[in-house]
Amino acid sequence: MERNMSLEKVKMPELDPKVRATNFEEVALGYTPEMAQEESNRCLECKNKPCVSGCPVQVNIPEFIHEIKEGNFMAAYQKITETNGLPAVCGRVCPQESQCEKYCVRGKKGEPVGIGRLERFAADFAMSQGALGAKNIAPKKGKKVAVIGSGPAGLTCASDLAKKGYDVTVFEAFHTAGGVLKYGIPQFRLPKEIVDLEINVLKEMGVEIKLDMVIGKILTIDELKEMGYEAIFIGSGAGLPSFMNIPGENLNDVYSANEFLTRINLMHAYQYPSYDTPIKPYQSVAVIGGGNVAMDAARCAKRLGAGHVYIVYRRSEAEMPARLEEVHHAKEEGIDFRLLEAPTEILGDEHGNVVGMKDVRMELGEPDASGRRRPVVIEGSEYTLPVDAVIVAIGQSPNPMIKNSTPDLKTQPWGGIITNEETGETSIPGVYAGGDAVTGAATVILAMGAGKTAANSIDGYLSK
Amino acid sequence: MFKILKKETLANGITKMVIDAPLIAKKAQSGQFLVLRTHDKGERFPLTIADFDREAGTVTIIFAQVGRSTQQLGSLPEGGEILDVVGPLGVASHFDPSIKKAAVIGGGLGCAIALPQAKHLKQMGVSVDMIAGFKTKDIIILEKEMTEASDNLIITTDDGTFGIHGFVTDALKKQIEDGVKYDIVVAIGPIPMMKFVSKLTREYGIKTIVSMNPVMIDGTGMCGGCRLTVGGETKFACIDGPDFDGHEVDFDAAMRRLSMYDGMKEREEDCRLIQMADKAEDK
């Protein structure tokens, strides 16, 4: 096929914003084989592959795209799974604009190659053909490794170790595996069936997943060692929600984004009463924060029928940590962005139900320690936003349960596990950690990169 | 899956189950709880560990069949299986070793949760008075067990059909005024009962521990659904509790949050969530 010199990516079909804002179906529909081949012909197959350097798990990008060009879609999938255990997930939720696609040569003039869309296409194609499991699993080594947490870091670490021939057991606190892929990211962005298919790939490879196991409570790190696990990877994430400590925060109808999203995504509260977990219907909802979690919560609230959904963010749009695509989707669905505003108080009625939220307007001052311009309150700008629910999405920190039951494990004052960045090793020999448990809330793909690094280090440690 | 080894009806609507869960039994301590889920579309809900046997590898729960999930749990037969049992969760109760005399107070079903606390204190060598309050004679549970676990069991009924006519607070007040010196009071039951016990003991300056029972989802500290105001600060009952100092807890706020989902059933007719759920079911 001819090289495609269009400055724009091949458009991906999406559900109409008016329709999709009333259901939980996946918004982005994915490429057809024709679209995928057309887009793959935009790739120049550069010799120095700058795109690969932007990928935390170093997917062989030009190689897999080449296979798509040739129409060898299964071969493309196999190429990706050499380094990436969750391609259908990554193709959907990675912030490609700040990773692989950021370095794409085609992006210098026009849009970069749609690498994420092509990765997604290859993974979805392979799954539709029933192809499961990475090839090339090394002979069994007869050594046991325990992985704590089945989120992106744990799953990637487990996948890589299984490929290297280790007997891997994953311990998950919830009743289902997947971590944030299950409880955090909504169905309309990442269908749960896709996550389950990718987890089935791991099971096919021999990884055992033990559910309902809260490590730190039912078993400690020391007990795992006594049970014969020669190395341990902690990928327990950053699940402890932060609150703002403003008046009214413990009123009814005030949620952490974690609670709101867990009820909806993990417990299917949007299908109440077919499912038993309830969520109350609201008319007007304020979501505090500007990250992906805030976008997800706002878009869920809209889908539950709220007429007005506000994103209240104290900086401007340029500073928003959320993915561009998600901000764009949220706007299309009618989410009202209240930028440079911050809540000071949540107001309740005599029953303790939310009736409004006091906001102040802000302006940007001098850059702060993070390099971002610090928001400063504009005097006398206070007004009341009429809402009947508030969702707090201002960040999470690592859950203290493992730290509290493991005195030797060194952690940061804010709870992050201290590791050697190069290897993922913690203060305890043979115990490794990675993902949000180390960095605080970050991205899926960074967690996967950390899981991969730790798997390599564990292999080195156990091969000594 | 967790096997139900034994099932027994203690009173009308109140069920006791002994569950096969060796790993949980090995770690369980009094004051801790479990999170359960009975079927694929079920919700996660907390129940306190009423007893455990490390050697037999079992934990015991006692619950009232009050709502959808507890009814589903209650409908499971002996020999049947519970889909998910997570635990032991929460902080175990911790009592000062210098305690000599304690009053352990249970309100209704709360007696099942107060019982292991009484046993625990007895094992520490503490002299334990148990005060158990019930609405009426027919729903009295665990009388024999409470008699064994305490030096003195006082039963009250709201309607006077058994024991002392009145509330647990009346019995506690009488004990104190008769000159019994308590180093600690442990109160477990409905929020109003814990609130009024705490109010009474504050007047006498007796340290009081209550076991809170807010709405929970994960039970591992990741959502804050169970948050309470204690001493002016926000606490998560699932990881900071469920035991708290009764003189510090904002009971009115806790009561309010507990009633948040009341009336969901009435809303089912016109609720958009339900329509969406029906649509999803049709597919």
XYZ file of N, CA and C in Angstrom, chain A residues 18-202:
555
model
N -24.551 12.666 22.643
C -25.884 12.745 23.272
C -26.385 11.362 23.674
N -26.090 10.378 22.832
C -26.546 9.009 23.119
C -25.690 8.394 24.218
N -24.366 8.535 24.067
C -23.481 7.817 24.994
C -23.568 8.373 26.415
N -23.946 9.654 26.577
C -24.046 10.233 27.923
C -25.205 9.625 28.702
N -25.977 8.743 28.063
C -27.074 8.087 28.766
C -26.811 6.606 28.992
N -25.636 6.103 28.588
C -25.356 4.684 28.819
C -23.884 4.473 29.177
N -23.531 3.246 29.516
C -22.157 2.958 29.941
C -21.386 2.191 28.859
N -21.875 2.242 27.622
C -21.189 1.519 26.552
C -19.900 2.225 26.152
N -18.959 1.472 25.596
C -17.660 2.043 25.250
C -17.830 3.166 24.228
N -17.181 4.304 24.513
C -17.322 5.507 23.687
C -16.584 5.355 22.358
N -15.307 4.975 22.452
C -14.484 4.861 21.244
C -14.637 3.447 20.690
N -15.003 3.341 19.419
C -15.406 2.032 18.890
C -14.271 1.217 18.287
N -13.118 1.848 18.086
C -11.983 1.092 17.540
C -11.961 1.105 16.025
N -10.781 0.808 15.467
C -10.585 0.782 14.018
C -11.133 -0.510 13.405
N -11.592 -0.400 12.171
C -11.822 -1.595 11.360
C -10.462 -2.000 10.773
N -10.329 -3.215 10.231
C -9.047 -3.606 9.631
C -8.593 -2.606 8.556
N -9.530 -2.084 7.765
C -9.182 -1.127 6.710
C -8.613 0.156 7.318
N -9.292 0.652 8.340
C -8.820 1.881 9.005
C -7.445 1.660 9.613
N -7.249 0.492 10.237
C -5.963 0.197 10.888
C -4.849 0.168 9.853
N -5.133 -0.448 8.711
C -4.084 -0.517 7.689
C -3.793 0.871 7.126
N -4.855 1.666 6.943
C -4.662 3.019 6.433
C -3.810 3.840 7.407
N -4.113 3.732 8.698
C -3.343 4.487 9.689
C -1.910 3.953 9.783
N -1.752 2.652 9.707
C -0.404 2.074 9.839
C 0.500 2.557 8.700
N -0.109 2.914 7.582
C 0.690 3.420 6.457
C 1.177 4.849 6.663
N 0.815 5.457 7.781
C 1.390 6.763 8.121
C 2.733 6.600 8.827
N 3.020 5.387 9.328
C 4.277 5.157 10.062
C 5.443 5.109 9.082
N 6.511 5.876 9.380
C 7.672 5.952 8.484
C 8.685 4.845 8.762
N 8.438 4.033 9.792
C 9.360 2.973 10.205
C 10.780 3.501 10.376
N 10.910 4.545 11.173
C 12.208 5.181 11.421
C 13.203 4.153 11.956
N 14.462 4.340 11.597
C 15.502 3.426 12.075
C 15.748 3.595 13.575
N 15.738 4.878 14.042
C 16.076 5.108 15.463
C 14.872 5.010 16.405
N 13.685 4.811 15.880
C 12.460 4.537 16.647
C 12.270 5.423 17.886
N 12.128 6.729 17.727
C 11.957 7.581 18.922
C 10.713 7.212 19.729
N 9.689 6.705 19.046
C 8.441 6.334 19.739
C 8.692 5.314 20.846
N 9.585 4.344 20.590
C 9.817 3.258 21.554
C 10.385 3.809 22.861
N 11.231 4.855 22.738
C 11.833 5.425 23.950
C 10.770 6.075 24.832
N 9.620 6.436 24.234
C 8.557 7.058 25.029
C 7.629 6.055 25.687
N 7.828 4.754 25.395
C 6.938 3.723 25.948
C 7.573 3.086 27.178
N 6.933 3.186 28.333
C 7.532 2.639 29.559
C 7.783 1.127 29.520
N 7.110 0.384 28.628
C 7.415 -1.047 28.541
C 8.070 -1.399 27.198
N 8.528 -0.375 26.472
C 9.306 -0.563 25.238
C 8.692 -1.534 24.240
N 7.443 -1.274 23.909
C 6.803 -2.067 22.852
C 7.554 -1.825 21.539
N 7.745 -2.895 20.741
C 8.417 -2.777 19.434
C 7.450 -2.138 18.432
N 7.333 -0.814 18.524
C 6.242 -0.123 17.828
C 6.326 -0.234 16.297
N 7.438 0.201 15.659
C 7.447 0.125 14.191
C 7.275 -1.312 13.689
N 7.807 -2.286 14.432
C 7.691 -3.684 14.010
C 6.242 -4.145 14.015
N 5.505 -3.821 15.110
C 4.118 -4.307 15.130
C 3.279 -3.555 14.097
N 3.593 -2.273 13.915
C 2.826 -1.507 12.924
C 3.105 -2.062 11.514
N 4.345 -2.482 11.292
C 4.693 -3.083 9.999
C 3.824 -4.308 9.716
N 3.619 -5.127 10.751
C 2.782 -6.326 10.576
C 1.348 -5.937 10.218
N 0.855 -4.857 10.810
C -0.508 -4.411 10.478
C -0.566 -3.975 9.013
N 0.473 -3.236 8.589
C 0.539 -2.826 7.181
C 0.402 -4.021 6.251
N 1.072 -5.100 6.647
C 1.096 -6.305 5.820
C -0.178 -7.132 5.959
N -1.048 -6.713 6.876
C -2.281 -7.469 7.101
C -2.096 -8.653 8.029
N -0.912 -8.756 8.673
C -0.650 -9.868 9.602
C -1.021 -9.445 11.022
N -2.331 -9.402 11.291
C -2.782 -8.816 12.559
C -2.394 -9.659 13.766
N -2.445 -10.987 13.624
C -2.039 -11.841 14.743
C -0.557 -11.668 15.045
N 0.239 -11.532 13.996
C 1.683 -11.343 14.187
C 1.944 -10.018 14.900
N 1.113 -9.012 14.584
C 1.257 -7.712 15.257
C 1.012 -7.878 16.749
N -0.046 -8.644 17.092
C -0.379 -8.883 18.503
C 0.776 -9.602 19.209
N 1.316 -10.642 18.558
C 2.427 -11.385 19.169
C 3.633 -10.483 19.405
N 3.878 -9.590 18.453
C 5.000 -8.648 18.575
C 4.806 -7.771 19.825
N 3.582 -7.282 20.018
C 3.301 -6.398 21.166
C 3.461 -7.169 22.481
N 2.926 -8.399 22.513
C 2.931 -9.137 23.786
C 4.327 -9.644 24.171
N 5.291 -9.474 23.281
C 6.660 -9.787 23.704
C 7.049 -8.901 24.885
N 6.546 -7.685 24.916
C 6.925 -6.776 26.008
C 5.739 -6.242 26.804
N 4.532 -6.366 26.282
C 3.384 -5.771 26.958
C 2.314 -6.830 27.226
N 2.042 -7.066 28.514
C 1.071 -8.086 28.889
C -0.379 -7.634 28.814
N -0.630 -6.330 28.643
C -2.013 -5.831 28.667
C -2.297 -4.872 27.500
N -2.079 -5.309 26.257
C -2.182 -4.354 25.141
C -3.577 -3.774 24.921
N -4.633 -4.559 25.162
C -5.983 -4.028 24.933
C -6.301 -2.933 25.942
N -5.694 -3.047 27.128
C -5.874 -2.021 28.154
C -5.048 -0.783 27.800
N -3.753 -0.998 27.509
C -2.864 0.133 27.234
C -3.314 0.936 26.017
N -3.730 0.236 24.990
C -4.170 0.925 23.785
C -5.338 1.864 24.075
N -6.081 1.559 25.131
C -7.237 2.390 25.486
C -6.922 3.483 26.494
N -6.138 3.177 27.532
C -6.033 4.135 28.637
C -4.686 4.840 28.781
N -3.663 4.471 28.015
C -2.388 5.175 28.118
C -2.549 6.628 27.675
N -1.841 7.561 28.335
C -1.801 8.936 27.821
C -0.753 9.010 26.716
N -1.092 8.504 25.532
C -0.091 8.407 24.459
C 0.514 9.762 24.100
N -0.293 10.828 24.265
C 0.208 12.156 23.882
C 1.434 12.566 24.690
N 1.610 11.972 25.887
C 2.811 12.322 26.652
C 3.792 11.147 26.693
N 3.515 10.092 25.910
C 4.436 8.947 25.862
C 4.850 8.649 24.415
N 4.525 7.456 23.919
C 5.015 7.056 22.598
C 4.732 8.097 21.498
N 3.485 8.590 21.448
C 3.099 9.464 20.343
C 3.753 10.848 20.445
N 4.208 11.185 21.674
C 4.878 12.477 21.869
C 6.168 12.547 21.034
N 6.815 11.381 20.860
C 8.119 11.356 20.177
C 8.016 10.967 18.706
N 6.789 10.718 18.218
C 6.617 10.278 16.833
C 7.021 11.388 15.872
N 7.846 11.041 14.889
C 8.349 12.017 13.922
C 7.195 12.688 13.158
N 6.167 11.923 12.867
C 5.037 12.495 12.135
C 4.339 13.606 12.918
N 4.533 13.593 14.237
C 3.909 14.605 15.089
C 4.543 15.980 14.978
N 5.732 16.030 14.359
C 6.395 17.337 14.214
C 5.614 18.232 13.279
N 5.026 17.623 12.273
C 4.171 18.365 11.348
C 2.881 17.552 11.233
N 1.834 18.031 11.866
C 0.583 17.282 11.879
C 0.474 16.388 13.088
N -0.450 15.433 13.029
C -0.667 14.548 14.173
C 0.294 13.360 14.121
N 0.696 12.868 15.297
C 1.540 11.664 15.309
C 0.739 10.447 14.844
N 1.443 9.359 14.572
C 0.765 8.107 14.220
C -0.085 7.660 15.419
N -1.276 7.143 15.165
C -2.168 6.695 16.242
C -1.710 5.363 16.810
N -0.614 5.379 17.536
C 0.005 4.137 18.019
C -0.928 3.389 18.970
N -1.536 4.165 19.888
C -2.440 3.545 20.857
C -3.610 2.862 20.167
N -4.169 3.545 19.160
C -5.319 2.986 18.444
C -4.933 1.698 17.704
N -3.710 1.695 17.175
C -3.258 0.511 16.440
C -2.979 -0.653 17.399
N -2.425 -0.329 18.565
C -2.176 -1.370 19.559
C -3.508 -1.992 19.993
N -4.466 -1.119 20.241
C -5.803 -1.571 20.624
C -6.403 -2.463 19.531
N -6.255 -2.020 18.289
C -6.810 -2.795 17.177
C -6.221 -4.207 17.145
N -4.895 -4.290 17.261
C -4.232 -5.600 17.176
C -4.695 -6.511 18.312
N -4.799 -5.929 19.539
C -5.199 -6.737 20.697
C -6.650 -7.196 20.555
N -7.521 -6.274 20.165
C -8.938 -6.633 20.021
C -9.110 -7.691 18.923
N -8.344 -7.535 17.837
C -8.433 -8.500 16.744
C -8.046 -9.894 17.236
N -6.906 -9.943 17.944
C -6.421 -11.242 18.419
C -7.428 -11.890 19.361
N -8.018 -11.083 20.234
C -8.985 -11.640 21.182
C -10.248 -12.116 20.480
N -10.635 -11.390 19.426
C -11.826 -11.809 18.680
C -11.572 -13.145 17.976
N -10.293 -13.460 17.749
C -9.932 -14.741 17.141
C -9.713 -15.823 18.200
N -9.917 -15.425 19.475
C -9.755 -16.392 20.563
C -8.307 -16.690 20.892
N -7.406 -15.839 20.431
C -5.986 -16.077 20.713
C -5.656 -15.643 22.117
N -5.200 -16.545 22.930
C -4.867 -16.204 24.299
C -3.462 -16.702 24.607
N -2.758 -15.890 25.372
C -1.491 -16.366 25.901
C -0.302 -16.011 25.046
N 0.708 -15.482 25.721
C 1.946 -15.166 25.026
C 2.671 -16.470 24.749
N 3.393 -16.476 23.662
C 4.184 -17.666 23.330
C 5.502 -17.620 24.110
N 6.324 -18.602 23.896
C 7.685 -18.598 24.431
C 7.768 -18.544 25.953
N 7.074 -19.448 26.628
C 7.221 -19.512 28.075
C 8.411 -20.409 28.386
N 9.321 -19.879 29.224
C 10.546 -20.615 29.559
C 10.200 -21.858 30.379
N 11.088 -22.859 30.398
C 10.842 -24.046 31.227
C 10.711 -23.659 32.702
N 9.903 -24.425 33.452
C 9.663 -24.128 34.871
C 10.955 -24.151 35.669
N 11.107 -23.142 36.534
C 12.303 -23.058 37.358
C 12.099 -23.708 38.728
N 10.820 -23.934 39.093
C 10.551 -24.505 40.416
C 10.766 -23.515 41.542
N 10.601 -22.228 41.251
C 10.735 -21.202 42.302
C 9.440 -20.398 42.384
N 9.016 -20.131 43.633
C 7.746 -19.436 43.851
C 7.940 -17.944 44.110
N 7.119 -17.131 43.437
C 7.123 -15.688 43.689
C 5.695 -15.248 44.012
N 5.560 -14.381 45.041
C 4.246 -13.840 45.403
C 4.130 -12.408 44.900
N 2.991 -12.094 44.320
C 2.710 -10.734 43.863
C 1.514 -10.224 44.651
N 1.681 -9.073 45.312
C 0.591 -8.522 46.126
C -0.107 -7.425 45.333
N -1.352 -7.657 44.999
C -2.122 -6.688 44.217
C -2.218 -7.123 42.768
N -3.433 -7.065 42.203
C -3.612 -7.503 40.815
C -3.963 -6.343 39.902
N -3.433 -5.163 40.212
C -3.581 -4.022 39.318
C -2.563 -4.111 38.196
N -2.409 -3.044 37.420
C -1.501 -3.076 36.270
C -0.059 -3.449 36.640
N 0.453 -2.969 37.774
C 1.841 -3.297 38.164
C 1.964 -4.784 38.473
N 1.064 -5.291 39.293
C 1.118 -6.693 39.701
C 0.911 -7.641 38.526
N -0.066 -7.315 37.671
C -0.348 -8.195 36.528
C 0.842 -8.253 35.578
N 1.480 -7.098 35.340
C 2.627 -7.075 34.437
C 3.791 -7.851 35.025
N 4.045 -7.643 36.314
C 5.135 -8.353 36.986
C 4.865 -9.865 36.931
N 3.624 -10.252 37.217
C 3.254 -11.676 37.203
C 3.425 -12.261 35.805
N 2.981 -11.514 34.798
C 3.074 -11.969 33.417
C 4.533 -12.207 33.012
N 5.395 -11.242 33.315
C 6.807 -11.370 32.928
C 7.493 -12.513 33.675
N 7.165 -12.654 34.968
C 7.794 -13.736 35.741
C 7.317 -15.109 35.263
N 6.036 -15.200 34.915
C 5.506 -16.472 34.407
C 6.207 -16.842 33.103
N 6.428 -15.827 32.243
C 7.136 -16.080 30.977
C 8.550 -16.581 31.222
N 9.147 -16.130 32.334
C 10.511 -16.534 32.660
C 10.550 -17.885 33.368
N 9.387 -18.490 33.640
C 9.365 -19.839 34.198
C 9.135 -19.930 35.697
N 8.742 -18.810 36.334
C 8.484 -18.851 37.781
C 7.056 -19.289 38.069
N 6.846 -19.854 39.269
C 5.499 -20.163 39.741
C 4.987 -18.930 40.475
N 4.020 -18.257 39.861
C 3.583 -16.973 40.403
C 2.191 -17.088 41.021
N 2.056 -16.550 42.241
C 0.742 -16.438 42.879
C 0.463 -14.962 43.128
N -0.698 -14.499 42.650
C -1.102 -13.111 42.874
C -2.127 -13.094 44.009
N -1.919 -12.217 45.005
C -2.858 -12.070 46.114
C -3.635 -10.768 45.945
N -4.947 -10.868 45.835
C -5.789 -9.700 45.592
C -6.790 -9.532 46.753
N -6.943 -8.279 47.228
C -7.835 -8.017 48.370
C -9.312 -8.064 47.969
N -9.600 -7.628 46.749
C -10.989 -7.603 46.295
C -11.469 -8.991 45.842
N -12.749 -9.057 45.483
C -13.314 -10.333 45.039
C -13.075 -10.573 43.552
N -12.415 -9.625 42.898
C -12.114 -9.788 41.484
C -10.775 -9.123 41.176
N -10.055 -9.660 40.205
C -8.726 -9.148 39.894
C -8.800 -7.971 38.928
N -7.764 -7.126 38.938
C -7.686 -6.016 37.985
C -7.359 -4.672 38.603
N -7.563 -4.553 39.916
C -7.255 -3.279 40.577
C -8.033 -2.134 39.968
N -7.334 -1.044 39.719
C -7.978 0.176 39.212
C -8.655 -0.054 37.854
N -8.194 -1.063 37.113
C -8.809 -1.361 35.809
C -10.247 -1.829 36.011
N -10.522 -2.367 37.236
C -11.872 -2.855 37.534
C -12.684 -1.857 38.350
N -12.079 -1.308 39.421
C -12.896 -0.456 40.292
C -12.840 1.013 39.885
N -11.775 1.427 39.171
C -11.585 2.850 38.908
C -12.035 3.300 37.533
N -11.458 2.709 36.493
C -11.729 3.166 35.125
C -13.079 2.620 34.669
N -13.985 3.508 34.246
C -15.352 3.041 33.938
C -15.455 2.203 32.667
N -16.535 1.475 32.625
C -16.889 0.604 31.504
C -16.831 1.330 30.157
N -17.282 2.598 30.115
C -17.351 3.299 28.830
C -15.979 3.672 28.286
N -14.937 3.526 29.132
C -13.580 3.820 28.687
C -12.778 2.530 28.555
N -13.102 1.554 29.387
C -12.379 0.278 29.388
C -13.351 -0.829 29.775
N -13.931 -1.518 28.780
C -14.911 -2.559 29.109
C -14.282 -3.630 30.012
N -15.018 -4.010 31.057
C -14.486 -4.981 32.025
C -14.238 -6.344 31.381
N -14.989 -6.641 30.311
C -14.799 -7.918 29.606
C -13.382 -7.976 29.020
N -12.880 -6.819 28.565
C -11.526 -6.734 28.014
C -10.494 -7.040 29.105
N -10.718 -6.450 30.290
C -9.786 -6.680 31.398
C -9.781 -8.171 31.757
N -10.978 -8.762 31.806
C -11.063 -10.191 32.148
C -10.358 -11.062 31.111
N -10.493 -10.686 29.843
C -9.802 -11.454 28.794
C -8.292 -11.397 29.006
N -7.775 -10.204 29.342
C -6.325 -10.085 29.531
C -5.876 -10.865 30.776
N -6.723 -10.869 31.807
C -6.377 -11.632 33.009
C -6.422 -13.139 32.716
N -7.351 -13.544 31.855
C -7.402 -14.956 31.453
C -6.124 -15.385 30.751
N -5.521 -14.448 30.004
C -4.247 -14.748 29.349
C -3.219 -15.160 30.402
N -3.200 -14.407 31.511
C -2.259 -14.721 32.594
C -2.538 -16.101 33.189
